[in-house]
PDB file of C-alpha atoms in Angstrom:
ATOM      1  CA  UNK Q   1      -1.682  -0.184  -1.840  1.00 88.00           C
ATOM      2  CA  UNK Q   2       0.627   2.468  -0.976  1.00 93.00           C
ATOM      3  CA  UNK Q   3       3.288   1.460   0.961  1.00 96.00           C
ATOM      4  CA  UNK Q   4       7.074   3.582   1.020  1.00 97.00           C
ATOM      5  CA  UNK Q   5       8.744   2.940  -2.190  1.00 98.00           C
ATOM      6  CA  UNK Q   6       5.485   4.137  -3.511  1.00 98.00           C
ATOM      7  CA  UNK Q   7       4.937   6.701  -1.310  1.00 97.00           C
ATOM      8  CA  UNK Q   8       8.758   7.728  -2.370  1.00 98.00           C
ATOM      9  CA  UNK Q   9       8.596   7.539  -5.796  1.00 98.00           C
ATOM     10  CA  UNK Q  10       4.828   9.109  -6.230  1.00 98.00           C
ATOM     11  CA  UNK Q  11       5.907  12.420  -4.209  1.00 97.00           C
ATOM     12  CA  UNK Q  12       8.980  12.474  -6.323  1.00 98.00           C
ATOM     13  CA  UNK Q  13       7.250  12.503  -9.661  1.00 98.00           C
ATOM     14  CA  UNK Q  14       4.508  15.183  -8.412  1.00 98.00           C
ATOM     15  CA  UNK Q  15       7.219  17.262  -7.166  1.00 97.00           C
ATOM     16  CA  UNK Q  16       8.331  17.079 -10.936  1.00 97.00           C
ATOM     17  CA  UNK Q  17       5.438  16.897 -12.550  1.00 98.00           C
ATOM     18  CA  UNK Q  18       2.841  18.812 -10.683  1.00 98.00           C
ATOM     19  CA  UNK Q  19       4.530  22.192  -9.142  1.00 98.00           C
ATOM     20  CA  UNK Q  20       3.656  25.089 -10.193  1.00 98.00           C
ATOM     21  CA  UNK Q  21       0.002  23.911 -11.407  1.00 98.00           C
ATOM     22  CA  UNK Q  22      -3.028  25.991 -10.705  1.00 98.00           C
ATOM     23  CA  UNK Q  23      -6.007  23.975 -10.095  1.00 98.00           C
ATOM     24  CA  UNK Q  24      -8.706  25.297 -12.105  1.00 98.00           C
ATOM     25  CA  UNK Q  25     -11.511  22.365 -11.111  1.00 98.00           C
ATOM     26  CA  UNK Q  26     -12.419  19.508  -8.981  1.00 98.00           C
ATOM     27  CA  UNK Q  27     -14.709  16.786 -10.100  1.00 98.00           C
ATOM     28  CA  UNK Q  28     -16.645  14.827  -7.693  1.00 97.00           C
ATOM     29  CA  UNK Q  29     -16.860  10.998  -7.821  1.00 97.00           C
ATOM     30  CA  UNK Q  30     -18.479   9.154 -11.116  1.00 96.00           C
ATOM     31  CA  UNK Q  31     -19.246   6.460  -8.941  1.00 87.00           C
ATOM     32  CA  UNK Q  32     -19.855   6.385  -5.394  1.00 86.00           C
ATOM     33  CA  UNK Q  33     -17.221   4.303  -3.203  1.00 93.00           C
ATOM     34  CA  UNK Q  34     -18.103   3.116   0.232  1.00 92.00           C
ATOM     35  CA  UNK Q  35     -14.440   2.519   1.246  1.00 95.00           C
ATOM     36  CA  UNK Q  36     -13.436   6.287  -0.307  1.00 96.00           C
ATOM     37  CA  UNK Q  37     -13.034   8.042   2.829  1.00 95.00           C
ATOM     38  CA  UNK Q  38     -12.468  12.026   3.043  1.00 96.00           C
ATOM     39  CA  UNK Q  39     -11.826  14.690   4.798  1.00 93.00           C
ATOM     40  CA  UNK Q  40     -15.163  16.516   5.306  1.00 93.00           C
ATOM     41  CA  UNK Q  41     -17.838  16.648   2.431  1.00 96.00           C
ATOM     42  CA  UNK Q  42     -16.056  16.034  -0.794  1.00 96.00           C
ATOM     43  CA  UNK Q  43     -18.439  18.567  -2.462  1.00 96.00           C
ATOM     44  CA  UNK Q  44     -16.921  21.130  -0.795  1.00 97.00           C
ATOM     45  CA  UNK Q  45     -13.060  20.585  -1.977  1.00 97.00           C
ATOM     46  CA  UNK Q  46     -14.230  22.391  -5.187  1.00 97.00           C
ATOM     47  CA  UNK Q  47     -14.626  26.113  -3.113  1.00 97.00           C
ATOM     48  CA  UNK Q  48     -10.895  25.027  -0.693  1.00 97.00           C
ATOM     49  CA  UNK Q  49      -9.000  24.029  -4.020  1.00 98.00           C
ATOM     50  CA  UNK Q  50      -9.930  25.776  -7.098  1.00 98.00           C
ATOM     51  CA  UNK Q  51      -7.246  28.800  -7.401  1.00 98.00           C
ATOM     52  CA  UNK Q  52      -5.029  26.821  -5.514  1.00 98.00           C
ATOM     53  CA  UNK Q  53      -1.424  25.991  -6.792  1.00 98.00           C
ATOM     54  CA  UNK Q  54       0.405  23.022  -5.852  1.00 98.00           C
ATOM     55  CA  UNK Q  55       3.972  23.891  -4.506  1.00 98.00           C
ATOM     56  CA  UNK Q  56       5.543  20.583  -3.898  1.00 98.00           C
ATOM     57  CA  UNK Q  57       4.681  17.186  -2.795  1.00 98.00           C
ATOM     58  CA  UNK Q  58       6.044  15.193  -0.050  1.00 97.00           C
ATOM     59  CA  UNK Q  59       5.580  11.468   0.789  1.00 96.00           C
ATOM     60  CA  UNK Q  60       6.186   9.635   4.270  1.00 93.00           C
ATOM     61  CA  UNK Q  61       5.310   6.241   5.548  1.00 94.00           C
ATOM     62  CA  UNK Q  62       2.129   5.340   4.017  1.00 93.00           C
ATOM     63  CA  UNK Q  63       0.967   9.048   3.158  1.00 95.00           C
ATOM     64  CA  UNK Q  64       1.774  11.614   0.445  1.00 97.00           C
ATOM     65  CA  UNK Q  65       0.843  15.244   0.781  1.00 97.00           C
ATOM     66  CA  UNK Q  66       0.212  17.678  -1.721  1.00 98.00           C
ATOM     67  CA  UNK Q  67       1.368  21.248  -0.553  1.00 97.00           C
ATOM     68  CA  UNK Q  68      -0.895  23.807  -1.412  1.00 98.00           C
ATOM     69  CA  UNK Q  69      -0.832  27.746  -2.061  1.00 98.00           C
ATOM     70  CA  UNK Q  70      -2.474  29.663   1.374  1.00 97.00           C
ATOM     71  CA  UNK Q  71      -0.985  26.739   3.534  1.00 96.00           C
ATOM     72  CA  UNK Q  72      -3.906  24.278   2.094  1.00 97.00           C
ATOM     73  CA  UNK Q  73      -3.018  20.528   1.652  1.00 97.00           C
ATOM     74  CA  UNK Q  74      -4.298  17.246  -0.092  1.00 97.00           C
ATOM     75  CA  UNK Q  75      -3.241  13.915   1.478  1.00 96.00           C
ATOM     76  CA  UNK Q  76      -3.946  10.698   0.257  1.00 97.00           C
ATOM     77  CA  UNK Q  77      -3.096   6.985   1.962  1.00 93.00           C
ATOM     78  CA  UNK Q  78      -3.477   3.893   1.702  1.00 90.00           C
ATOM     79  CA  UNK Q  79      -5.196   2.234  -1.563  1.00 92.00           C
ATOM     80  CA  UNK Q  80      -5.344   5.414  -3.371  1.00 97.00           C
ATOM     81  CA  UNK Q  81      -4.157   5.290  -7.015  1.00 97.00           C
ATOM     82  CA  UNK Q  82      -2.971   8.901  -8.572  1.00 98.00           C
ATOM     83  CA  UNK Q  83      -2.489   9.058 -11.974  1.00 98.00           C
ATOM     84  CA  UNK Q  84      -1.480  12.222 -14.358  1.00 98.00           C
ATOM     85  CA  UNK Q  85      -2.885  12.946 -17.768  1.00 98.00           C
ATOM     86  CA  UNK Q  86      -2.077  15.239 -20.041  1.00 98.00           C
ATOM     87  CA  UNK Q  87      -4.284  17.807 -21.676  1.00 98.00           C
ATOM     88  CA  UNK Q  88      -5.286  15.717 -25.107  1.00 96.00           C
ATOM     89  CA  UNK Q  89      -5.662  12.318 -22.786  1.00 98.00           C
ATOM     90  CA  UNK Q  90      -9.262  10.553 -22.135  1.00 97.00           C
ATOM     91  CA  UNK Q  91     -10.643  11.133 -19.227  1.00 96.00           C
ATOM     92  CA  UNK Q  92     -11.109   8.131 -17.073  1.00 96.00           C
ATOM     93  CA  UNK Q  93     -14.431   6.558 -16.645  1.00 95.00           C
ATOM     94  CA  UNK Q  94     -14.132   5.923 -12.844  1.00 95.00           C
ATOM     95  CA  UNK Q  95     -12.262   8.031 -10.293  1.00 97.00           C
ATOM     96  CA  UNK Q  96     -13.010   9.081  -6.537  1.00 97.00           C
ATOM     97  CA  UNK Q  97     -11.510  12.757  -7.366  1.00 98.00           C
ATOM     98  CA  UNK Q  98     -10.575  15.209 -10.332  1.00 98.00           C
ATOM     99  CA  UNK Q  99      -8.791  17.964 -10.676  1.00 98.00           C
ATOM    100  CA  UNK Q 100      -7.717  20.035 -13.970  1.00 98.00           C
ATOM    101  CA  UNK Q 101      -5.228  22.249 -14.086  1.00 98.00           C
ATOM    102  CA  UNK Q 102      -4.189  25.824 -15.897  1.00 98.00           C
ATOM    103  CA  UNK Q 103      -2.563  23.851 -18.453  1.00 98.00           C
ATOM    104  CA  UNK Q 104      -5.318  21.621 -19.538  1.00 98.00           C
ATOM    105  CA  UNK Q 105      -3.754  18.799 -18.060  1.00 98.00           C
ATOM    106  CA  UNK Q 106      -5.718  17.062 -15.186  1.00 98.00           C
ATOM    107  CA  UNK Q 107      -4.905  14.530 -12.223  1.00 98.00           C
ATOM    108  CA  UNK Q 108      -7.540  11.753 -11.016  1.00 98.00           C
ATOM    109  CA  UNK Q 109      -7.438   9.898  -7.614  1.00 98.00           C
ATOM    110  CA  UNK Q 110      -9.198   6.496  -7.722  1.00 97.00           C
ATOM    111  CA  UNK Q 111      -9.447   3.874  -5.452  1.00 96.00           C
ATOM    112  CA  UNK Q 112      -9.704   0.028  -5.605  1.00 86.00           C
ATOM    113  CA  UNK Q 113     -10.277  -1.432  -1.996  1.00 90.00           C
ATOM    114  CA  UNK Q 114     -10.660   1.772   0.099  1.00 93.00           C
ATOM    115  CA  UNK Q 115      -8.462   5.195   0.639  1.00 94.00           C
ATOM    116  CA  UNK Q 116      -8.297   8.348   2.453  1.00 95.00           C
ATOM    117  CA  UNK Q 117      -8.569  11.459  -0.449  1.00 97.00           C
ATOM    118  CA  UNK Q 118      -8.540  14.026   1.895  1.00 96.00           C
ATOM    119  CA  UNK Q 119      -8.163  18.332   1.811  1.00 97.00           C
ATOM    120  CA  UNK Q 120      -7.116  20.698   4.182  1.00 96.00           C
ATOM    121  CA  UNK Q 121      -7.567  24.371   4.329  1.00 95.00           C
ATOM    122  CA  UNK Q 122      -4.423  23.932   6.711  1.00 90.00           C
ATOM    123  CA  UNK Q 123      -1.749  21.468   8.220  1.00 84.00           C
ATOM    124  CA  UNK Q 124      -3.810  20.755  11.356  1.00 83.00           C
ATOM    125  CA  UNK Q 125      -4.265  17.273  10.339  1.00 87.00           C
ATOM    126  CA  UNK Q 126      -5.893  14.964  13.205  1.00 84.00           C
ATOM    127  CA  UNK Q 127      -5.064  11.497  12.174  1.00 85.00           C
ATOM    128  CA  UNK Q 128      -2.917   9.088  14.499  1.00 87.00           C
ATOM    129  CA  UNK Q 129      -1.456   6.907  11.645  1.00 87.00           C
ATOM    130  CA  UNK Q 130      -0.385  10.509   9.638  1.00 90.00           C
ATOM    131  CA  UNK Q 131       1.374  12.097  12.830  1.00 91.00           C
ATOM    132  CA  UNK Q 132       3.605   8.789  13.293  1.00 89.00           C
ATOM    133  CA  UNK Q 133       4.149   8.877   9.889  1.00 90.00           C
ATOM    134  CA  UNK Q 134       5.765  11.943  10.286  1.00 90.00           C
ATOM    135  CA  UNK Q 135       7.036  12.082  13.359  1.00 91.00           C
ATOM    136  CA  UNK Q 136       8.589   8.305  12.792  1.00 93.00           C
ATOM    137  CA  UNK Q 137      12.285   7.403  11.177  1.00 95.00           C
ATOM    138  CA  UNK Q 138      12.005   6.034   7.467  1.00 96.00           C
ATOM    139  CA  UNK Q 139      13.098   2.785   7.936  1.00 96.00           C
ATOM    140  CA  UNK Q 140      15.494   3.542   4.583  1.00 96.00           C
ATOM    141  CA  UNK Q 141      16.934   6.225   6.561  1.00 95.00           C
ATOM    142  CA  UNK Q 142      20.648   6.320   8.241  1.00 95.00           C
ATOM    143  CA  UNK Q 143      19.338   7.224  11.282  1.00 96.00           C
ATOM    144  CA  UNK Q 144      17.262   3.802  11.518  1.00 96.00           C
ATOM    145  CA  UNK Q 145      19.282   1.501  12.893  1.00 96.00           C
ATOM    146  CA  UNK Q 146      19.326  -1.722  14.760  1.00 96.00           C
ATOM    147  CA  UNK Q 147      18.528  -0.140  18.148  1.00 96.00           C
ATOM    148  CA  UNK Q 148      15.533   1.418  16.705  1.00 95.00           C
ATOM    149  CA  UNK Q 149      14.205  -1.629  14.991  1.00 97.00           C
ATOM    150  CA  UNK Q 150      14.651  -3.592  18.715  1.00 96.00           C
ATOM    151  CA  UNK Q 151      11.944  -1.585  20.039  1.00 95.00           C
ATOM    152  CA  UNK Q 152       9.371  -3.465  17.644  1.00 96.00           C
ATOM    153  CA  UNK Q 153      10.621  -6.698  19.839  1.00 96.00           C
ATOM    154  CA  UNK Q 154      10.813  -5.090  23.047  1.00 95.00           C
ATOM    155  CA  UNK Q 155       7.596  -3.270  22.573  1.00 94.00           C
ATOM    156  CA  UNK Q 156       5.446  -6.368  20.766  1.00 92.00           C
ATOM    157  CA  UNK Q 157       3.369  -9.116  22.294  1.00 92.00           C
ATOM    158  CA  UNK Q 158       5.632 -12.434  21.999  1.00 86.00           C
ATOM    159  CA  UNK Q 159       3.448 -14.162  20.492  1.00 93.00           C
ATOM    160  CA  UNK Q 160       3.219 -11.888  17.760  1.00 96.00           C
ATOM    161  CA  UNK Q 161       4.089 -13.318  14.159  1.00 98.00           C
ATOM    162  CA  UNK Q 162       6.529 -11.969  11.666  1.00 98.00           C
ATOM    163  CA  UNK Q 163       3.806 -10.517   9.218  1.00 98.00           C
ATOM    164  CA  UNK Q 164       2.192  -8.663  12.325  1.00 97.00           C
ATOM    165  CA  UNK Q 165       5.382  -7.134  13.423  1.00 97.00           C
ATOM    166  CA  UNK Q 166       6.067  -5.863  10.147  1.00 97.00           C
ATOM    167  CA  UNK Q 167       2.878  -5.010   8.768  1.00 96.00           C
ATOM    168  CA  UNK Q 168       0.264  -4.608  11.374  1.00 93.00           C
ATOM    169  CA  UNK Q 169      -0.389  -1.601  12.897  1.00 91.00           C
ATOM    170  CA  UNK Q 170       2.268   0.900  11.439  1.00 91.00           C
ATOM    171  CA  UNK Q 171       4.895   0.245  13.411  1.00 94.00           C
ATOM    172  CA  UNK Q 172       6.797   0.741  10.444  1.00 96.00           C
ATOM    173  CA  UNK Q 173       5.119   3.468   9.065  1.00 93.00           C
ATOM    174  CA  UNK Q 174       5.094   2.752   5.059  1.00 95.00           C
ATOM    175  CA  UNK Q 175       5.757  -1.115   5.868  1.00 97.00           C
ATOM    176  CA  UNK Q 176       2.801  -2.864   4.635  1.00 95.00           C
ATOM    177  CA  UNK Q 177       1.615  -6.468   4.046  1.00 96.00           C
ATOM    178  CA  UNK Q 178       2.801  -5.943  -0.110  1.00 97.00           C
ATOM    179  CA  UNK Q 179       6.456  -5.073   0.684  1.00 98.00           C
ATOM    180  CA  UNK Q 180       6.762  -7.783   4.231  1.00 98.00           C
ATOM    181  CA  UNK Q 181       6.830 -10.756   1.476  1.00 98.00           C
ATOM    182  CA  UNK Q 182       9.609 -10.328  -0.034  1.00 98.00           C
ATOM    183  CA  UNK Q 183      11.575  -8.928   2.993  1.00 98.00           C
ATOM    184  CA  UNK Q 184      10.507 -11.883   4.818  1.00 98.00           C
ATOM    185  CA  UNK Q 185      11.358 -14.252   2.247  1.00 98.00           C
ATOM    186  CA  UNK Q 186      14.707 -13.197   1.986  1.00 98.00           C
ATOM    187  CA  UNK Q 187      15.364 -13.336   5.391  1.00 98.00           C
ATOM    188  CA  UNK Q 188      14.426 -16.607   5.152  1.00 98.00           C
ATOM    189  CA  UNK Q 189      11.332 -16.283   7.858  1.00 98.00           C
ATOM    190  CA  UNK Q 190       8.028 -17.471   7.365  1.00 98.00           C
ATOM    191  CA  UNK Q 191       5.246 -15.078   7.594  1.00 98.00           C
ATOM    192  CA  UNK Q 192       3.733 -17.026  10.971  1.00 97.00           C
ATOM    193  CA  UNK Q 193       7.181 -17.509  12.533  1.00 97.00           C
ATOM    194  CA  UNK Q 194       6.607 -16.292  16.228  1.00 97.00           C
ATOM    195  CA  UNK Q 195       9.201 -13.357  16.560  1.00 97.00           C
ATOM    196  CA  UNK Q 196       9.753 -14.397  20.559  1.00 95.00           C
ATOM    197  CA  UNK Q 197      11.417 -17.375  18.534  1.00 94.00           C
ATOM    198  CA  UNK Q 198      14.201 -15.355  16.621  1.00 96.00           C
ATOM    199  CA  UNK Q 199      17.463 -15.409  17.518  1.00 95.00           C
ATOM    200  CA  UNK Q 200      19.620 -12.104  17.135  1.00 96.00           C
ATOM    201  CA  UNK Q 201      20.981 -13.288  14.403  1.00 97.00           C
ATOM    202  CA  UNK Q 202      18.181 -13.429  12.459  1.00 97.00           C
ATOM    203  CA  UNK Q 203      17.093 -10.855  13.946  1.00 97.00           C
ATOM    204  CA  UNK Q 204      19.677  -8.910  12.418  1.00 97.00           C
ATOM    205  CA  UNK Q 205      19.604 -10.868   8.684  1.00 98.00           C
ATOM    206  CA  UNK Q 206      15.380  -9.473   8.910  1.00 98.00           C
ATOM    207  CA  UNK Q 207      16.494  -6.023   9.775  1.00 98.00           C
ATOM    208  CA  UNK Q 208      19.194  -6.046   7.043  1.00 98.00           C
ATOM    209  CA  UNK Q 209      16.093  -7.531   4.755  1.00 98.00           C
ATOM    210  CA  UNK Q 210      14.208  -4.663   5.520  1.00 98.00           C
ATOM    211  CA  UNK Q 211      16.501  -1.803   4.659  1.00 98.00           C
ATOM    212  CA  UNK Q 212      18.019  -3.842   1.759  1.00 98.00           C
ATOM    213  CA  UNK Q 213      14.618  -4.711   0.300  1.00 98.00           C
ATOM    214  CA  UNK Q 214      12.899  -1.109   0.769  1.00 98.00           C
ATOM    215  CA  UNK Q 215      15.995   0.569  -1.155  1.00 98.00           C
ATOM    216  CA  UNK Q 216      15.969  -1.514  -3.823  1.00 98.00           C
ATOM    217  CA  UNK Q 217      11.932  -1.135  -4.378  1.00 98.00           C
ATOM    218  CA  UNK Q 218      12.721   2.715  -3.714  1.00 98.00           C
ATOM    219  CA  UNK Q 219      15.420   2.827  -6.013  1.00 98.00           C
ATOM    220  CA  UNK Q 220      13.668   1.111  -8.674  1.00 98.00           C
ATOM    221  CA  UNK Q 221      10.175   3.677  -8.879  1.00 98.00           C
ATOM    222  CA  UNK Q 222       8.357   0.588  -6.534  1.00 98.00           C
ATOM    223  CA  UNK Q 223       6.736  -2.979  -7.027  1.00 98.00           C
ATOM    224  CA  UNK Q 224       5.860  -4.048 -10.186  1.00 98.00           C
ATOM    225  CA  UNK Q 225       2.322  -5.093  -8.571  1.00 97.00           C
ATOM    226  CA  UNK Q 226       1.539  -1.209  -8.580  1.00 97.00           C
ATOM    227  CA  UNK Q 227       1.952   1.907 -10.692  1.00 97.00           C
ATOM    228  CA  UNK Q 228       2.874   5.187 -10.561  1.00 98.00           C
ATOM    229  CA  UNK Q 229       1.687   8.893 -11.440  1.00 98.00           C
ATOM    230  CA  UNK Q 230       2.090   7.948 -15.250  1.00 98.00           C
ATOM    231  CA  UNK Q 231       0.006   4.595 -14.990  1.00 97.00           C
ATOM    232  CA  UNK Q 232       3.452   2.353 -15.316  1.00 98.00           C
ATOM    233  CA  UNK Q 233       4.127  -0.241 -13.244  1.00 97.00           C
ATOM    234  CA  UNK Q 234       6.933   0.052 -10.703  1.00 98.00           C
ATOM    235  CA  UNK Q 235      10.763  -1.569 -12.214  1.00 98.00           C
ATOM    236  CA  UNK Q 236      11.298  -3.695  -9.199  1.00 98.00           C
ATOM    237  CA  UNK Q 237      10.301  -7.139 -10.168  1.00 98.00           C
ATOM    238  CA  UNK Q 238       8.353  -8.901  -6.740  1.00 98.00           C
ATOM    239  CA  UNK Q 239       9.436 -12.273  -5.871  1.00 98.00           C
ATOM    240  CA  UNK Q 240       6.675 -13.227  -3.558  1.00 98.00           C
ATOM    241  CA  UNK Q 241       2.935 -11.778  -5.062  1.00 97.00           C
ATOM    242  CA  UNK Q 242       0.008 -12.344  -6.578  1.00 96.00           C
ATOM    243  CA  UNK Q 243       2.386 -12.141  -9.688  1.00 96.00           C
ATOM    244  CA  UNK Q 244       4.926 -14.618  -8.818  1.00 97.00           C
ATOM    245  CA  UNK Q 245       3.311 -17.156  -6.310  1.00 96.00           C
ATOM    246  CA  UNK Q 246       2.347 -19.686  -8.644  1.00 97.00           C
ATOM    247  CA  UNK Q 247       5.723 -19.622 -10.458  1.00 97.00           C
ATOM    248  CA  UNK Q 248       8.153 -22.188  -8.523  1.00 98.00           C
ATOM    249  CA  UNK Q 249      10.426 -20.949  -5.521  1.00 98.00           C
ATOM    250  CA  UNK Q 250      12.831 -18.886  -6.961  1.00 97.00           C
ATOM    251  CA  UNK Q 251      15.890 -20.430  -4.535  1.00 97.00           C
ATOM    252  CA  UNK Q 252      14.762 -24.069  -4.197  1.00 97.00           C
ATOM    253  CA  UNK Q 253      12.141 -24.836  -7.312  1.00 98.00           C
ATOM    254  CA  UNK Q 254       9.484 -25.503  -4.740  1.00 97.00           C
ATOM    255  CA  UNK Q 255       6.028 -24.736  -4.876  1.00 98.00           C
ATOM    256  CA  UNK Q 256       4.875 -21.489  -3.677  1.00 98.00           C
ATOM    257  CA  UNK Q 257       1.791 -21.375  -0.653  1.00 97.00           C
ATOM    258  CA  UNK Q 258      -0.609 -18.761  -1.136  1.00 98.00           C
ATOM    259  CA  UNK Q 259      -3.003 -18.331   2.247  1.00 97.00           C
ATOM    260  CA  UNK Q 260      -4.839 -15.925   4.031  1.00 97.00           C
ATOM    261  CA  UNK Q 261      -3.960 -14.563   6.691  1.00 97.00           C
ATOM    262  CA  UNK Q 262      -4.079 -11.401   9.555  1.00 94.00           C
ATOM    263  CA  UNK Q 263      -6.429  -9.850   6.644  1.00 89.00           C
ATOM    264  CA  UNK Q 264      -4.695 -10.081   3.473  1.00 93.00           C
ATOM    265  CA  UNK Q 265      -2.807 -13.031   1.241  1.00 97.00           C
ATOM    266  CA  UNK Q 266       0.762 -14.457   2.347  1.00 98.00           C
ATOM    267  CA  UNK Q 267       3.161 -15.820   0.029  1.00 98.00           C
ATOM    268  CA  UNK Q 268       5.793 -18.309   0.822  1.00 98.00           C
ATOM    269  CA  UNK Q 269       8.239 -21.224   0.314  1.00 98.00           C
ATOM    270  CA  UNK Q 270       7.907 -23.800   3.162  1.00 97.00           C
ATOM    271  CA  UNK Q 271      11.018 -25.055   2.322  1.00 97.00           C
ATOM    272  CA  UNK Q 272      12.912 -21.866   2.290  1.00 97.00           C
ATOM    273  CA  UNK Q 273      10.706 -20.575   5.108  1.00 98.00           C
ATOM    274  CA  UNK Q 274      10.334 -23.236   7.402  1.00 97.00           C
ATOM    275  CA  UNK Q 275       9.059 -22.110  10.769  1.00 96.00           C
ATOM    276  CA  UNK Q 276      11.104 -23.001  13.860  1.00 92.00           C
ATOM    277  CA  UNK Q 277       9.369 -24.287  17.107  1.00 84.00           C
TER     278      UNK Q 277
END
């Protein structure tokens, strides 16, 4: 899923890659996707795109647009997978959404779970989880500090847990359930610890967890669990994922739970991460 170092590092390779393209097609779906969702009828992104040059890309909390010439725009979110081929590559068999460009070279959009693929013939984009990523401070930025991250605590039910502050509901636009396991394990906080339990210290050890852990994943092109515009997977190795979790716990050589839970798998050490009453 895309979640900020993703977000990060895929905007900053298009920017590279991608500006100055001229889209010269757009290829429907091979195969239909339920969970695809997009902006209008797909079949008409052909007649809004073709002619179209990309100028730059720009990526913010779970979102990454794709600036267009004559003010039009593609944005993509959540499980949506982007990948780059050059002109001599194989096509893919599967994708949600192709387009080729003046140089032979061609960029597919695919999707595993679900994913917005969406195009604009302008920026009037009406989508509550895309205007507070924009309007919202990246949590990697100097200007998000300790006051700012209080407001999830102030604001949140107390019986909220640790995973749902972090990774429910966008409160942290680009904060997701992929990147909360790690953060939360070293923090040392279980995933179902109540938050109306934390003291302020920890409360400050999870907030420097968060910017520590998102910079580092940034930093390093994103998780290893996903990949980026050239297919490779991200350089920062996970410590808590489907990866890892049945390797023992890194810090104490204990075993690893894996669980559902709030819609999507947990990993922890319940040594490490014991949750306090």
């Amino acid at each position: 899923m895309l979640e900020l170092p993703e977000v990060l590092t895929l905007s900053k390779q298009a920017n590279n890659m991608l500006s100055g393209k001229t889209i010269t097609q757009v290829f429907n779906a091979t195969k239909p996707h339920k969970f695809t969702f997009y902006n209008g009828n797909p079949k008409e992104y052909g007649k809004l795109l073709v002619g179209k040059t990309i100028l730059s890309s720009e990526g913010y909390g779970m979102f990454v647009d794709f600036s267009l010439s004559d003010n039009a725009l593609i944005n993509i979110g959540d499980g949506v997978i982007a990948r780059y081929y050059n002109p001599d590559d194989k096509i893919p068999a599967n994708y949600q959404l192709l387009l080729t460009f003046d140089d032979g070279s061609f960029l597919a959009f695919s999707v595993a779970m679900y994913g917005f693929i969406n195009a604009y013939p302008d920026r009037n984009i009406d989508n509550k989880y895309y205007k507070l990523s924009r309007e919202s401070i990246s949590p990697i930025s100097n200007d998000y500090g300790e006051e700012e991250f209080e407001k999830l605590f102030v604001e949140a039910k107390k019986t909220l847990s640790a995973k749902a502050l972090l990774a429910t509901e966008q409160r942290i636009p680009g904060v997701g359930n992929g990147v909360t396991q790690d953060i939360l394990f070293n923090a040392r906080i279980n995933p179902k610890q109540k938050i109306s339990i934390l003291s302020d210290r920890k409360k400050e050890v999870l907030f420097k967890s968060l910017k520590d852990n998102l910079i580092d994943m940034t930093i390093e092109g994103g998780r290893d669990t996903q990949t980026d515009l050239y297919g490779n997977n991200g350089g920062y190795r996970t410590i808590m994922s489907a990866k890892t979790w049945k390797n023992p716990c890194p810090r104490c050589g204990g075993t690893i739970v894996k669980e559902a839970y709030l819609g999507g798998s947990v990993y922890y050490c319940p040594e490490c991460q014991r949750i306090e009453e």
